[in-house]
mmCIF file of C-alpha atoms in Angstrom:
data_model
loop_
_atom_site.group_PDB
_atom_site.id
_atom_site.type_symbol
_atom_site.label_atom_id
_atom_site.label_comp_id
_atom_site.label_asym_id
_atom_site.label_seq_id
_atom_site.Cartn_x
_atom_site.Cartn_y
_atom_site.Cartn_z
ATOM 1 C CA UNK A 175 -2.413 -13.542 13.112
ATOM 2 C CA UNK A 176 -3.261 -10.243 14.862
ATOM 3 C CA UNK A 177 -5.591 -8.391 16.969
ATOM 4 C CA UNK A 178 -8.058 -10.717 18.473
ATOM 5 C CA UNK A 179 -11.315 -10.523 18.410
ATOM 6 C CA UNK A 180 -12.779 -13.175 20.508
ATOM 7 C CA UNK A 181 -11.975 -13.700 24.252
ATOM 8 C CA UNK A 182 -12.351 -16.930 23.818
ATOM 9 C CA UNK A 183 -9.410 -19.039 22.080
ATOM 10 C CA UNK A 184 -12.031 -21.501 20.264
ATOM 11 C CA UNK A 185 -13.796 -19.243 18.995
ATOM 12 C CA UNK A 186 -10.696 -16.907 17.609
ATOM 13 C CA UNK A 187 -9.576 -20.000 16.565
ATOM 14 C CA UNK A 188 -12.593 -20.300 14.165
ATOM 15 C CA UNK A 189 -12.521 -16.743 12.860
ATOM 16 C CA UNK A 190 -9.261 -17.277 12.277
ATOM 17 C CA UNK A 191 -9.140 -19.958 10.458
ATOM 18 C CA UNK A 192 -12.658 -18.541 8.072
ATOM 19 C CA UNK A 193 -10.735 -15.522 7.543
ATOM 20 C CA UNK A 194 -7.496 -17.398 5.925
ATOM 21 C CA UNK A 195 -9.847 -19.856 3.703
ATOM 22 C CA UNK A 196 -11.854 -16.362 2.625
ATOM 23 C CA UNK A 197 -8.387 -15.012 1.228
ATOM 24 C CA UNK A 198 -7.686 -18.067 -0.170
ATOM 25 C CA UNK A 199 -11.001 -18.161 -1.800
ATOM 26 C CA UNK A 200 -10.680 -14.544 -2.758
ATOM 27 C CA UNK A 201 -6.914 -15.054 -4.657
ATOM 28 C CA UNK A 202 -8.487 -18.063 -6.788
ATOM 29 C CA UNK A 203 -11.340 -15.858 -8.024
ATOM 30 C CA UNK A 204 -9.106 -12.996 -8.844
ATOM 31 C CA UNK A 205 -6.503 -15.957 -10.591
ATOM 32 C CA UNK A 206 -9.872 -17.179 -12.416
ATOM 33 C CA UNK A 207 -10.110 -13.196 -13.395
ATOM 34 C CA UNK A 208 -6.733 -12.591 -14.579
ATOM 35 C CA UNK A 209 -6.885 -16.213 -16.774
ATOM 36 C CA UNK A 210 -10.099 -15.640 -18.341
ATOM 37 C CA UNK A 211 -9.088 -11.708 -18.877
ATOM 38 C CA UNK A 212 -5.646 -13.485 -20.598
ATOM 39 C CA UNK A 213 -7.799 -15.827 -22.593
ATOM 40 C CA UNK A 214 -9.331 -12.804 -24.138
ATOM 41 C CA UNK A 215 -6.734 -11.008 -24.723
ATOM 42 C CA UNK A 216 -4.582 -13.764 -26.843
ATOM 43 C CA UNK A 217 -7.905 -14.517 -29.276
ATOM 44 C CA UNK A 218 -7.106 -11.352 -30.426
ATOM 45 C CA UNK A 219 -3.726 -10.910 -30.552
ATOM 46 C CA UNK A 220 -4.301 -14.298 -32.595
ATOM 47 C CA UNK A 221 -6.622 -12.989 -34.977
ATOM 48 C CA UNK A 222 -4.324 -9.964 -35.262
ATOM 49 C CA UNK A 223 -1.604 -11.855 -35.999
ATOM 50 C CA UNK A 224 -3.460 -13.857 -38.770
ATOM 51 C CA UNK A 225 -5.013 -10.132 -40.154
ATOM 52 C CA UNK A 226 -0.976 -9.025 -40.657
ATOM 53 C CA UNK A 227 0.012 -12.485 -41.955
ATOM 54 C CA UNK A 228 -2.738 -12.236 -44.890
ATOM 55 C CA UNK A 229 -1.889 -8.726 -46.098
ATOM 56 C CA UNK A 230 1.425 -9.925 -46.194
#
């Protein structure tokens, strides 16, 4: 992956292998972010939507 920084394989192994899950982790929470942030977003371009349909 890159610079090690265990001496011993096992144990760089380990980190290793924590450090990819915690950027896996970390790209699901900021997906969760993004959807929820999305969510938001298209209740009120919905309600905006129904505001310019009724002055119509």
């Amino acid at each position: 992956m890159g610079q090690n920084v265990y001496a011993d394989p096992k144990l760089q192994a380990a980190y290793e292998k924590g450090l990819k899950a915690g950027r896996i982790e970390g790209m699901i929470a900021y997906q969760k972010h993004l959807i929820e942030n999305l969510q938001k977003e298209n209740t009120a371009l919905v309600k905006r939507l129904e505001t310019e349909r009724k002055s119509d």
